[in-house]
Short mmCIF file of C-alpha atoms (C1' of nucleotides) in Angstrom, two decimals:
data_model
loop_
_atom_site.label_atom_id
_atom_site.label_comp_id
_atom_site.label_asym_id
_atom_site.label_seq_id
_atom_site.Cartn_x
_atom_site.Cartn_y
_atom_site.Cartn_z
CA MET A 28 64.27 -8.00 158.64
CA PRO A 29 65.91 -5.12 161.09
CA ALA A 30 67.49 -6.66 164.62
CA VAL A 31 66.02 -3.74 166.12
CA PRO A 32 61.99 -3.67 166.33
CA ALA A 33 60.47 -0.19 164.79
CA ALA A 34 60.21 2.51 167.13
CA HIS A 35 56.60 2.08 167.39
CA GLN A 36 56.88 -1.75 169.11
CA ARG A 37 58.58 -0.91 171.56
CA PRO A 38 57.95 0.41 175.02
CA ALA A 39 57.36 4.09 174.87
CA PRO A 40 59.72 6.01 177.30
CA ASP A 41 57.00 7.10 179.32
CA GLY A 42 55.45 3.49 179.65
CA GLY A 43 52.68 4.20 177.77
CA VAL A 44 50.98 1.96 175.15
CA ARG A 45 52.32 1.41 172.09
CA ARG A 46 51.84 3.22 169.00
CA ARG A 47 50.81 2.54 165.37
CA ARG A 48 52.09 5.19 162.77
CA ALA A 49 49.01 6.11 160.62
CA GLY A 50 48.23 4.46 157.46
CA ARG A 51 48.11 1.03 156.42
CA PRO A 52 49.72 -1.78 158.32
CA SER A 53 51.61 -4.61 156.46
CA SER A 54 48.75 -7.16 157.62
CA ALA A 55 45.59 -6.23 159.18
CA VAL A 56 45.50 -6.19 162.82
CA LEU A 57 41.73 -6.39 163.18
CA ASP A 58 38.65 -8.64 161.77
CA LYS A 59 35.42 -9.84 163.15
CA ALA A 60 36.49 -12.45 165.14
CA GLY A 61 38.87 -10.51 167.05
CA ILE A 62 36.26 -8.14 167.88
CA THR A 63 33.82 -10.64 168.57
CA SER A 64 35.87 -12.05 171.22
CA ALA A 65 37.38 -8.30 172.36
CA ALA A 66 33.88 -7.19 173.11
CA LEU A 67 32.68 -10.41 174.63
CA GLU A 68 35.55 -10.06 177.07
CA LEU A 69 34.54 -6.44 178.28
CA VAL A 70 31.06 -7.67 178.69
CA SER A 71 32.22 -9.99 180.99
CA ARG A 72 34.79 -8.04 183.09
CA LYS A 73 32.72 -4.70 183.04
CA GLY A 74 28.85 -5.30 182.27
CA TYR A 75 27.26 -3.57 178.82
CA ASP A 76 27.56 0.18 180.20
CA GLY A 77 31.34 -1.07 179.44
CA LEU A 78 31.02 -2.17 176.16
CA THR A 79 31.70 1.23 174.14
CA MET A 80 33.53 1.58 171.02
CA ALA A 81 36.23 3.24 172.81
CA ALA A 82 36.43 0.70 175.42
CA LEU A 83 36.59 -1.87 172.64
CA ALA A 84 39.34 -0.26 170.39
CA LYS A 85 41.79 0.26 173.55
CA LEU A 86 41.98 -3.49 174.65
CA LEU A 87 42.55 -4.21 170.79
CA GLU A 88 44.83 -1.65 170.63
CA VAL A 89 43.65 0.59 167.61
CA ALA A 90 42.31 3.78 167.23
CA PRO A 91 38.32 4.00 167.44
CA SER A 92 37.58 4.71 164.04
CA ALA A 93 40.07 1.54 162.70
CA LEU A 94 36.94 -0.45 163.90
CA TYR A 95 34.61 1.00 161.07
CA ASN A 96 36.56 -0.55 158.79
CA HIS A 97 35.01 -4.04 159.67
CA VAL A 98 31.78 -3.31 161.70
CA SER A 99 29.27 -0.90 160.26
CA SER A 100 27.68 0.30 163.82
CA LYS A 101 27.89 -0.50 167.17
CA GLN A 102 24.84 -2.36 166.65
CA ASP A 103 26.57 -4.38 164.01
CA VAL A 104 29.19 -5.10 167.18
CA LEU A 105 25.93 -6.26 169.01
CA LEU A 106 24.93 -9.05 166.60
CA LEU A 107 28.00 -10.61 166.51
CA VAL A 108 28.18 -10.99 170.23
CA GLU A 109 24.58 -12.48 170.30
CA ASP A 110 25.21 -14.83 167.38
CA HIS A 111 28.03 -15.87 169.42
CA LEU A 112 25.99 -16.52 172.82
CA MET A 113 22.96 -18.50 170.39
CA SER A 114 25.89 -21.09 169.97
CA LEU A 115 26.09 -21.67 173.98
CA VAL A 116 22.81 -22.34 173.76
CA ASP A 117 22.50 -26.35 174.39
CA VAL A 118 20.26 -27.83 171.51
CA SER A 119 21.46 -31.40 171.91
CA SER A 120 18.74 -33.02 173.51
CA PHE A 121 16.54 -32.32 170.38
CA GLY A 122 16.48 -35.83 168.90
CA ALA A 123 18.05 -37.34 171.69
CA ALA A 124 15.19 -37.00 174.18
CA PRO A 125 11.65 -36.94 174.42
CA TRP A 126 9.79 -33.51 172.71
CA ASP A 127 9.44 -32.21 176.10
CA ASP A 128 12.35 -32.63 177.97
CA ALA A 129 14.30 -31.40 175.18
CA VAL A 130 12.41 -28.29 175.00
CA ARG A 131 12.78 -27.89 178.68
CA THR A 132 16.77 -28.33 178.39
CA TRP A 133 16.74 -26.38 175.40
CA ALA A 134 14.40 -23.11 177.17
CA TRP A 135 16.64 -23.51 180.39
CA SER A 136 19.71 -23.08 178.83
CA TYR A 137 18.53 -20.44 176.35
CA ARG A 138 17.13 -18.18 179.49
CA ASN A 139 20.62 -18.65 181.53
CA VAL A 140 22.38 -17.43 178.41
CA PHE A 141 20.52 -14.62 177.89
CA ALA A 142 19.95 -13.76 182.07
CA GLU A 143 23.66 -12.65 182.03
CA HIS A 144 23.04 -10.52 178.36
CA THR A 145 19.31 -9.00 178.47
CA PRO A 146 20.67 -5.71 176.73
CA LEU A 147 20.78 -7.73 173.62
CA ILE A 148 17.42 -8.68 173.84
CA PRO A 149 16.26 -6.01 172.15
CA VAL A 150 18.80 -6.16 169.65
CA ILE A 151 17.66 -10.38 168.72
CA ALA A 152 14.15 -9.15 168.80
CA VAL A 153 14.62 -7.42 165.54
CA LEU A 154 17.21 -8.92 163.69
CA PRO A 155 16.64 -10.60 161.08
CA VAL A 156 18.17 -14.10 161.23
CA THR A 157 19.73 -13.96 158.32
CA ASP A 158 22.65 -12.17 159.26
CA ALA A 159 23.20 -14.43 162.42
CA PRO A 160 24.72 -18.13 160.96
CA GLN A 161 24.51 -19.72 164.21
CA THR A 162 21.34 -18.28 165.28
CA LEU A 163 19.96 -20.02 162.11
CA ALA A 164 21.41 -23.16 162.94
CA MET A 165 19.79 -22.99 166.38
CA TYR A 166 16.40 -22.74 164.38
CA GLU A 167 17.03 -24.91 162.57
CA THR A 168 17.94 -27.85 164.86
CA VAL A 169 14.74 -26.91 167.00
CA SER A 170 12.44 -26.68 164.02
CA LYS A 171 13.47 -30.54 162.92
CA GLY A 172 12.72 -31.04 166.75
CA PHE A 173 9.48 -29.70 166.33
CA LEU A 174 8.75 -31.57 163.30
CA ASP A 175 9.66 -35.20 164.40
CA ALA A 176 7.51 -34.60 167.62
CA GLY A 177 4.46 -34.40 165.27
CA PHE A 178 3.96 -30.37 165.05
CA PRO A 179 1.82 -29.26 162.04
CA GLN A 180 4.36 -27.18 160.03
CA GLU A 181 2.12 -24.03 160.28
CA ARG A 182 2.42 -23.88 163.50
CA ILE A 183 5.56 -24.56 164.66
CA ILE A 184 7.51 -21.37 164.01
CA SER A 185 4.09 -19.65 166.01
CA ALA A 186 5.16 -22.06 169.24
CA ILE A 187 8.87 -21.34 168.87
CA VAL A 188 8.16 -17.91 169.32
CA ALA A 189 5.47 -17.82 171.70
CA LEU A 190 8.53 -20.33 173.48
CA GLU A 191 11.34 -17.54 172.82
CA SER A 192 8.78 -14.50 174.24
CA PHE A 193 8.70 -16.22 177.35
CA ILE A 194 12.17 -16.62 177.71
CA PHE A 195 13.42 -13.63 176.94
CA GLY A 196 10.97 -12.18 179.32
CA SER A 197 11.81 -14.68 181.90
CA ALA A 198 15.63 -13.61 181.46
CA TYR A 199 14.93 -10.32 182.53
CA ASP A 200 13.14 -11.40 185.96
CA VAL A 201 16.74 -13.58 186.78
CA THR A 202 18.09 -9.57 186.99
CA ALA A 203 15.48 -8.25 188.99
CA PRO A 204 16.04 -7.33 192.74
CA GLU A 205 14.99 -10.61 195.37
CA ASP A 206 12.57 -7.81 196.80
CA ILE A 207 11.15 -6.28 193.27
CA PHE A 208 7.50 -7.59 195.10
CA ASP A 209 8.07 -5.89 197.97
CA PRO A 210 4.80 -3.09 198.34
CA GLY A 211 6.17 -1.19 200.78
CA THR A 212 4.55 1.44 202.57
CA MET A 213 1.60 0.94 200.00
CA ALA A 214 1.14 -2.67 201.76
CA GLU A 215 -2.02 -1.65 203.77
CA SER A 216 -3.77 -0.58 200.73
CA THR A 217 -3.05 -3.53 198.36
CA PRO A 218 -4.11 -6.13 201.01
CA TYR A 219 -4.42 -8.73 197.85
CA PHE A 220 -1.33 -8.67 196.44
CA THR A 221 0.48 -8.16 199.61
CA ALA A 222 -0.62 -11.28 200.65
CA ALA A 223 0.15 -12.92 197.20
CA VAL A 224 3.59 -11.66 198.20
CA ARG A 225 4.02 -13.00 201.35
CA GLY A 226 2.38 -16.90 200.43
CA ALA A 227 5.14 -17.33 197.55
CA ALA A 228 7.96 -15.75 200.23
CA GLY A 229 8.56 -19.76 201.62
CA THR A 230 9.27 -21.62 198.30
CA ALA A 231 13.32 -22.91 197.81
CA LEU A 232 13.17 -21.82 194.64
CA ARG A 233 14.52 -18.20 193.65
CA ALA A 234 10.70 -16.35 192.64
CA ALA A 235 12.12 -15.68 188.62
CA ASP A 236 13.01 -19.36 188.92
CA ALA A 237 9.92 -20.46 190.05
CA ALA A 238 8.08 -18.52 187.83
CA PHE A 239 10.01 -19.99 184.73
CA MET A 240 9.22 -23.48 185.57
CA LEU A 241 5.87 -22.91 186.44
CA GLY A 242 5.14 -21.01 183.01
CA LEU A 243 7.40 -23.73 180.83
CA ASP A 244 5.20 -26.59 182.22
CA ALA A 245 1.94 -24.92 180.74
CA LEU A 246 3.24 -23.76 177.84
CA ILE A 247 4.87 -27.43 177.04
CA ASP A 248 1.41 -28.70 178.20
CA GLY A 249 -0.70 -26.63 176.00
CA LEU A 250 1.67 -26.73 172.81
CA GLY A 251 2.47 -29.98 173.44
CA SER A 252 -1.60 -31.04 173.20
CA LEU A 253 -0.49 -29.39 169.41
CA ARG A 254 0.88 -32.56 168.02
CA ARG A 255 -0.34 -35.46 166.51
CA GLU A 256 1.23 -38.92 165.84
CA ALA A 257 4.67 -39.20 165.56
CA ASP A 258 5.45 -41.37 162.71
CA MET B 21 -0.01 43.79 188.83
CA PRO B 22 2.08 45.65 185.80
CA ALA B 23 -0.20 46.34 182.78
CA VAL B 24 2.70 45.40 180.65
CA PRO B 25 4.17 41.73 180.77
CA ALA B 26 7.33 41.81 182.17
CA ALA B 27 10.23 41.62 179.48
CA HIS B 28 10.85 37.58 179.43
CA GLN B 29 7.28 36.92 178.74
CA ARG B 30 7.30 39.15 175.84
CA PRO B 31 8.70 37.54 172.54
CA ALA B 32 11.86 38.12 171.97
CA PRO B 33 12.41 40.82 169.27
CA ASP B 34 14.56 37.88 167.62
CA GLY B 35 11.26 35.88 167.06
CA GLY B 36 13.60 33.23 169.11
CA VAL B 37 12.06 31.40 172.51
CA ARG B 38 11.70 33.85 175.61
CA ARG B 39 13.70 33.60 177.60
CA ARG B 40 13.39 33.23 181.81
CA ARG B 41 15.90 35.58 184.26
CA ALA B 42 18.30 33.01 186.03
CA GLY B 43 17.04 32.84 190.01
CA ARG B 44 14.02 31.26 191.62
CA PRO B 45 11.25 31.57 190.12
CA SER B 46 7.84 33.37 191.81
CA SER B 47 5.89 30.12 191.17
CA ALA B 48 7.45 26.69 190.16
CA VAL B 49 7.51 25.90 186.46
CA LEU B 50 7.95 22.44 186.86
CA ASP B 51 6.56 19.35 188.36
CA LYS B 52 6.73 15.88 188.01
CA ALA B 53 3.33 15.45 186.17
CA GLY B 54 4.19 18.19 183.53
CA ILE B 55 7.17 16.10 183.16
CA THR B 56 5.64 13.31 182.82
CA SER B 57 3.30 14.33 179.95
CA ALA B 58 5.82 15.95 178.46
CA ALA B 59 7.70 13.09 178.29
CA LEU B 60 4.62 11.18 176.57
CA GLU B 61 4.30 13.82 174.05
CA LEU B 62 7.59 13.61 172.97
CA VAL B 63 8.26 9.91 172.68
CA SER B 64 4.58 9.51 170.88
CA ARG B 65 6.26 12.11 168.16
CA LYS B 66 9.62 11.56 167.76
CA GLY B 67 9.71 8.04 169.90
CA TYR B 68 12.00 6.90 172.30
CA ASP B 69 15.40 8.10 170.36
CA GLY B 70 13.54 11.94 170.69
CA LEU B 71 13.49 11.57 174.29
CA THR B 72 16.84 13.47 175.85
CA MET B 73 16.98 15.16 178.56
CA ALA B 74 17.60 18.35 176.40
CA ALA B 75 14.44 17.64 174.16
CA LEU B 76 12.33 17.41 177.29
CA ALA B 77 13.65 20.63 178.64
CA LYS B 78 13.26 22.33 175.90
CA LEU B 79 9.18 21.36 174.88
CA LEU B 80 9.08 22.56 178.71
CA GLU B 81 10.63 26.21 178.24
CA VAL B 82 13.54 25.44 180.83
CA ALA B 83 17.03 24.30 180.72
CA PRO B 84 17.94 21.18 180.89
CA SER B 85 19.36 21.21 184.51
CA ALA B 86 16.11 22.50 185.86
CA LEU B 87 14.68 18.82 185.72
CA TYR B 88 17.41 17.58 188.13
CA ASN B 89 14.83 19.82 190.88
CA HIS B 90 12.48 17.19 190.29
CA VAL B 91 13.73 13.93 188.94
CA SER B 92 17.40 12.62 190.18
CA SER B 93 18.12 10.95 186.49
CA LYS B 94 16.68 10.24 183.77
CA GLN B 95 15.80 6.64 184.80
CA ASP B 96 13.40 8.84 187.05
CA VAL B 97 11.78 10.16 183.80
CA LEU B 98 11.54 6.60 182.22
CA LEU B 99 9.99 5.49 185.93
CA LEU B 100 7.40 8.01 185.56
CA VAL B 101 6.34 7.24 181.79
CA GLU B 102 6.22 3.51 182.69
CA ASP B 103 3.93 3.98 185.48
CA HIS B 104 1.02 6.15 183.63
CA LEU B 105 1.50 3.31 181.02
CA MET B 106 0.34 0.84 183.51
CA SER B 107 -2.64 2.64 184.32
CA LEU B 108 -3.71 2.26 180.41
CA VAL B 109 -3.89 -1.47 180.72
CA ASP B 110 -7.05 -2.99 181.03
CA VAL B 111 -7.92 -5.00 183.86
CA SER B 112 -11.40 -3.98 184.28
CA SER B 113 -12.72 -7.62 183.23
CA PHE B 114 -11.20 -9.15 186.62
CA GLY B 115 -14.65 -9.23 188.22
CA ALA B 116 -16.89 -8.86 185.56
CA ALA B 117 -16.02 -12.09 183.47
CA PRO B 118 -14.58 -15.25 184.37
CA TRP B 119 -11.00 -15.86 184.78
CA ASP B 120 -9.82 -16.66 181.50
CA ASP B 121 -11.49 -14.16 179.67
CA ALA B 122 -10.08 -11.65 182.26
CA VAL B 123 -6.59 -12.82 181.62
CA ARG B 124 -6.91 -12.64 177.96
CA THR B 125 -8.75 -9.36 177.99
CA TRP B 126 -5.24 -8.22 180.42
CA ALA B 127 -2.76 -9.59 178.17
CA TRP B 128 -3.51 -8.22 175.13
CA SER B 129 -4.23 -4.98 176.40
CA TYR B 130 -1.12 -5.23 178.34
CA ARG B 131 0.95 -6.35 175.42
CA ASN B 132 -0.68 -3.68 173.55
CA VAL B 133 0.45 -0.78 175.66
CA PHE B 134 4.44 -2.14 175.61
CA ALA B 135 4.61 -3.09 171.82
CA GLU B 136 4.67 0.92 171.28
CA HIS B 137 7.07 1.19 174.46
CA THR B 138 9.25 -1.57 174.11
CA PRO B 139 12.67 0.57 175.16
CA LEU B 140 10.75 0.71 178.68
CA ILE B 141 10.59 -3.00 179.28
CA PRO B 142 13.82 -3.40 180.76
CA VAL B 143 12.99 -0.58 182.95
CA ILE B 144 9.70 -1.76 184.12
CA ALA B 145 11.35 -5.75 184.60
CA VAL B 146 14.09 -3.99 187.44
CA LEU B 147 11.44 -1.45 188.60
CA PRO B 148 10.39 -2.02 192.46
CA VAL B 149 6.45 -1.51 192.30
CA THR B 150 7.18 0.82 195.44
CA ASP B 151 7.93 3.53 193.30
CA ALA B 152 5.02 2.98 190.89
CA PRO B 153 1.29 3.50 192.31
CA GLN B 154 -0.46 2.40 189.58
CA THR B 155 1.20 -0.56 188.67
CA LEU B 156 0.69 -1.41 192.10
CA ALA B 157 -2.60 -0.84 191.86
CA MET B 158 -2.40 -3.06 188.68
CA TYR B 159 -0.94 -5.61 190.71
CA GLU B 160 -3.91 -5.69 193.04
CA THR B 161 -6.30 -6.57 190.55
CA VAL B 162 -4.95 -9.31 189.20
CA SER B 163 -3.95 -10.04 192.34
CA LYS B 164 -7.19 -10.54 193.80
CA GLY B 165 -8.59 -11.94 190.29
CA PHE B 166 -6.54 -15.11 190.83
CA LEU B 167 -7.50 -15.39 194.48
CA ASP B 168 -11.31 -15.52 193.82
CA ALA B 169 -10.66 -17.14 190.85
CA GLY B 170 -9.43 -20.25 192.94
CA PHE B 171 -5.47 -19.83 192.61
CA PRO B 172 -3.41 -21.19 195.75
CA GLN B 173 -1.86 -17.88 197.50
CA GLU B 174 1.64 -19.33 197.19
CA ARG B 175 1.49 -19.48 193.20
CA ILE B 176 -0.10 -16.52 192.38
CA ILE B 177 2.89 -14.44 191.81
CA SER B 178 4.85 -16.75 190.30
CA ALA B 179 1.81 -17.03 187.73
CA ILE B 180 1.65 -13.52 187.16
CA VAL B 181 5.19 -13.03 186.56
CA ALA B 182 4.96 -16.33 183.80
CA LEU B 183 2.24 -13.72 182.36
CA GLU B 184 4.39 -10.85 182.27
CA SER B 185 7.50 -12.43 180.83
CA PHE B 186 5.41 -13.53 177.79
CA ILE B 187 3.77 -10.48 177.07
CA PHE B 188 6.88 -8.69 177.28
CA GLY B 189 8.50 -10.95 175.09
CA SER B 190 5.46 -10.49 172.74
CA ALA B 191 5.42 -6.91 172.75
CA TYR B 192 9.02 -7.00 171.57
CA ASP B 193 7.52 -9.51 168.47
CA VAL B 194 5.15 -6.77 167.43
CA THR B 195 8.21 -4.22 166.35
CA ALA B 196 10.37 -7.19 164.68
CA PRO B 197 9.78 -6.65 160.70
CA GLU B 198 7.29 -8.70 159.18
CA ASP B 199 10.67 -10.86 157.29
CA ILE B 200 12.56 -11.34 160.44
CA PHE B 201 12.69 -15.27 159.74
CA ASP B 202 13.07 -15.02 156.48
CA PRO B 203 16.50 -17.12 155.80
CA GLY B 204 18.09 -15.54 152.90
CA THR B 205 20.55 -17.43 151.15
CA MET B 206 21.31 -19.85 153.44
CA ALA B 207 17.92 -21.32 152.82
CA GLU B 208 18.91 -24.48 151.25
CA SER B 209 21.62 -25.05 154.40
CA THR B 210 17.97 -25.05 156.98
CA PRO B 211 15.58 -26.92 154.86
CA TYR B 212 13.29 -27.65 157.90
CA PHE B 213 13.50 -24.44 159.60
CA THR B 214 12.79 -22.84 156.17
CA ALA B 215 9.91 -25.36 155.60
CA ALA B 216 8.30 -24.11 158.49
CA VAL B 217 9.07 -20.54 158.23
CA ARG B 218 6.86 -21.07 154.41
CA GLY B 219 4.42 -23.27 156.48
CA ALA B 220 3.80 -20.46 158.43
CA ALA B 221 3.26 -17.82 155.71
CA GLY B 222 -0.26 -18.78 154.42
CA THR B 223 -1.75 -17.14 157.82
CA ALA B 224 -4.41 -14.80 158.05
CA LEU B 225 -3.20 -13.25 161.74
CA ARG B 226 0.47 -11.49 161.90
CA ALA B 227 2.75 -13.82 163.38
CA ALA B 228 3.74 -11.87 166.19
CA ASP B 229 -0.19 -11.86 166.85
CA ALA B 230 -0.96 -15.56 165.98
CA ALA B 231 2.27 -16.79 168.26
CA PHE B 232 0.85 -14.68 171.04
CA MET B 233 -2.56 -16.11 170.81
CA LEU B 234 -1.17 -19.69 170.72
CA GLY B 235 1.25 -19.09 173.80
CA LEU B 236 -1.25 -17.55 175.73
CA ASP B 237 -4.18 -19.67 175.18
CA ALA B 238 -1.82 -22.54 175.87
CA LEU B 239 -0.58 -20.75 179.66
CA ILE B 240 -4.16 -19.88 180.46
CA ASP B 241 -4.74 -23.54 180.17
CA GLY B 242 -2.06 -24.68 182.10
CA LEU B 243 -2.23 -22.26 185.05
CA GLY B 244 -5.97 -22.28 184.83
CA SER B 245 -5.72 -26.18 186.59
CA LEU B 246 -4.15 -24.61 189.94
CA ARG B 247 -7.10 -23.55 190.15
CA ARG B 248 -8.92 -25.19 193.43
CA GLU B 249 -12.88 -24.77 193.20
CA ALA B 250 -13.35 -21.35 193.67
CA ASP B 251 -15.78 -20.46 196.85
"C1'" DA C 6 13.34 25.76 196.41
"C1'" DC C 7 13.92 26.42 192.07
"C1'" DC C 8 15.34 27.94 187.99
"C1'" DT C 9 19.65 29.33 184.31
"C1'" DG C 10 24.50 28.89 182.27
"C1'" DA C 11 28.51 26.99 182.14
"C1'" DA C 12 30.87 23.46 182.29
"C1'" DC C 13 32.20 17.91 182.65
"C1'" DA C 14 33.01 13.45 181.06
"C1'" DC C 15 31.61 11.13 178.33
"C1'" DC C 16 29.38 8.50 173.73
"C1'" DG C 17 28.72 6.88 168.53
"C1'" DT C 18 30.42 8.34 164.03
"C1'" DT C 19 32.70 10.60 159.78
"C1'" DC C 20 36.58 12.12 156.90
"C1'" DA C 21 41.13 13.19 155.64
"C1'" DA C 22 45.73 11.76 155.14
"C1'" DG C 23 48.81 8.65 155.57
"C1'" DT C 24 51.20 3.85 154.07
"C1'" DA D 8 42.82 -1.76 152.16
"C1'" DC D 9 43.11 -0.38 156.85
"C1'" DC D 10 45.22 2.11 159.47
"C1'" DT D 11 45.84 7.04 162.96
"C1'" DG D 12 43.88 11.79 164.49
"C1'" DA D 13 41.28 15.26 164.66
"C1'" DA D 14 36.58 16.58 164.58
"C1'" DC D 15 31.61 16.87 165.17
"C1'" DA D 16 26.81 16.56 167.08
"C1'" DC D 17 25.54 15.11 170.68
"C1'" DC D 18 24.65 12.71 175.55
"C1'" DG D 19 23.22 12.72 181.04
"C1'" DT D 20 24.66 14.92 184.73
"C1'" DT D 21 26.78 18.58 188.22
"C1'" DC D 22 27.42 23.01 190.58
"C1'" DA D 23 27.67 27.81 191.44
"C1'" DA D 24 25.45 32.36 190.77
"C1'" DG D 25 21.13 34.29 191.23
"C1'" DT D 26 16.76 35.35 193.05
#
DNA sequence: ACCTGAACACCGTTCAAGT
DNA sequence: ACCTGAACACCGTTCAAGT
């Protein structure tokens, strides 16, 4: 081992970032886990607009093209991030609390996680679960919870999809401006709508939370009626 | 009036697109309505990937920068398209059919329109209604329908938002691959989920339609219970 | 006021060259 | 196998110049 670090490991005289020589490094500097955590850090600091392949490469101190040895596209990076986030969704109540309480805990947690990551929603919606192990783990726990609660097997997927659809849509609401329904100068031509907006203004909850609570309770009630007696 | 068309109106000798001279044309060649319909045509022919400012300009036979005399950004173009699509949503049953039937007709129509335009969903979710007259018109009709059905005024917006959230989330499902829930090689480590997926396979409806129907019925039942007697 | 044309500051992705 | 560096084919947007 040389006593003096190689030239590319010393800080550049001008204080710029140190450069790696071209060619295969002695050990790989990138892997999927590192790319995932760098992407998460970038998103939390700069939002999804800041998540570019160039920015990701810079944070990892590699050339942008190096990323393509580990992921096949930016969509692939989003998939890695999405699967990580799924592991943050709280499914712990299934098996530990009654079905309706478990669904409520899960749904609020799920919505809150993705309210901060709405740009991933179009990705999730089309993503085959095969490629996302954490996502699959979540579905397994939730499916078991529904079966144990007495749901007929052939309706479980539909019920979960319906809940998820509501959750994803509701995640967008959280990001909407508080005054999104202000009819502005059109107020007098839309009296019923304007009255409804004004009538809702007195509530303690944020509009997005009130709507989520209302819809979730309705879905839990309605879907719950599908259950037969649990054995 | 000259008997011979001006040079820029004649086909170019090489058969290329005819060019306009620089400078203000004698009458404006662009307006918002024209931009909107060109955008819609582009989307229907090439999808949202094909909707670029350059492609839009080309279809309208102007330079891309000319668009910015009429819209301030691409987001603005999406907003124009979105507002047009809202006018396609069927609200005709409100006032003509019982509340639950009207909601069902409206919701299916709404979902079907945006299932083909999912890239607009993130735009809609954050868009103040002030800027979108057709959208506002839809909300007016729906609000009146809810009020006349006996909904308490302060819950109407929440109820509509809950339904819309479900509708937007469900629109994504329509675009998902039919085998999105195939657990693939992970099937044996997720027995409950795998069984649920297999149990759902026999249904006549597409998975997205079965989930939408189930969730919509649950929401209509649950929300409907908020009504007091209509007068 | 409303066009053109050139320019700007980016994107994601590919690929030859290097070790 | 896994990096660098250059290049490609785009993006959306700005702005001076022209009429």
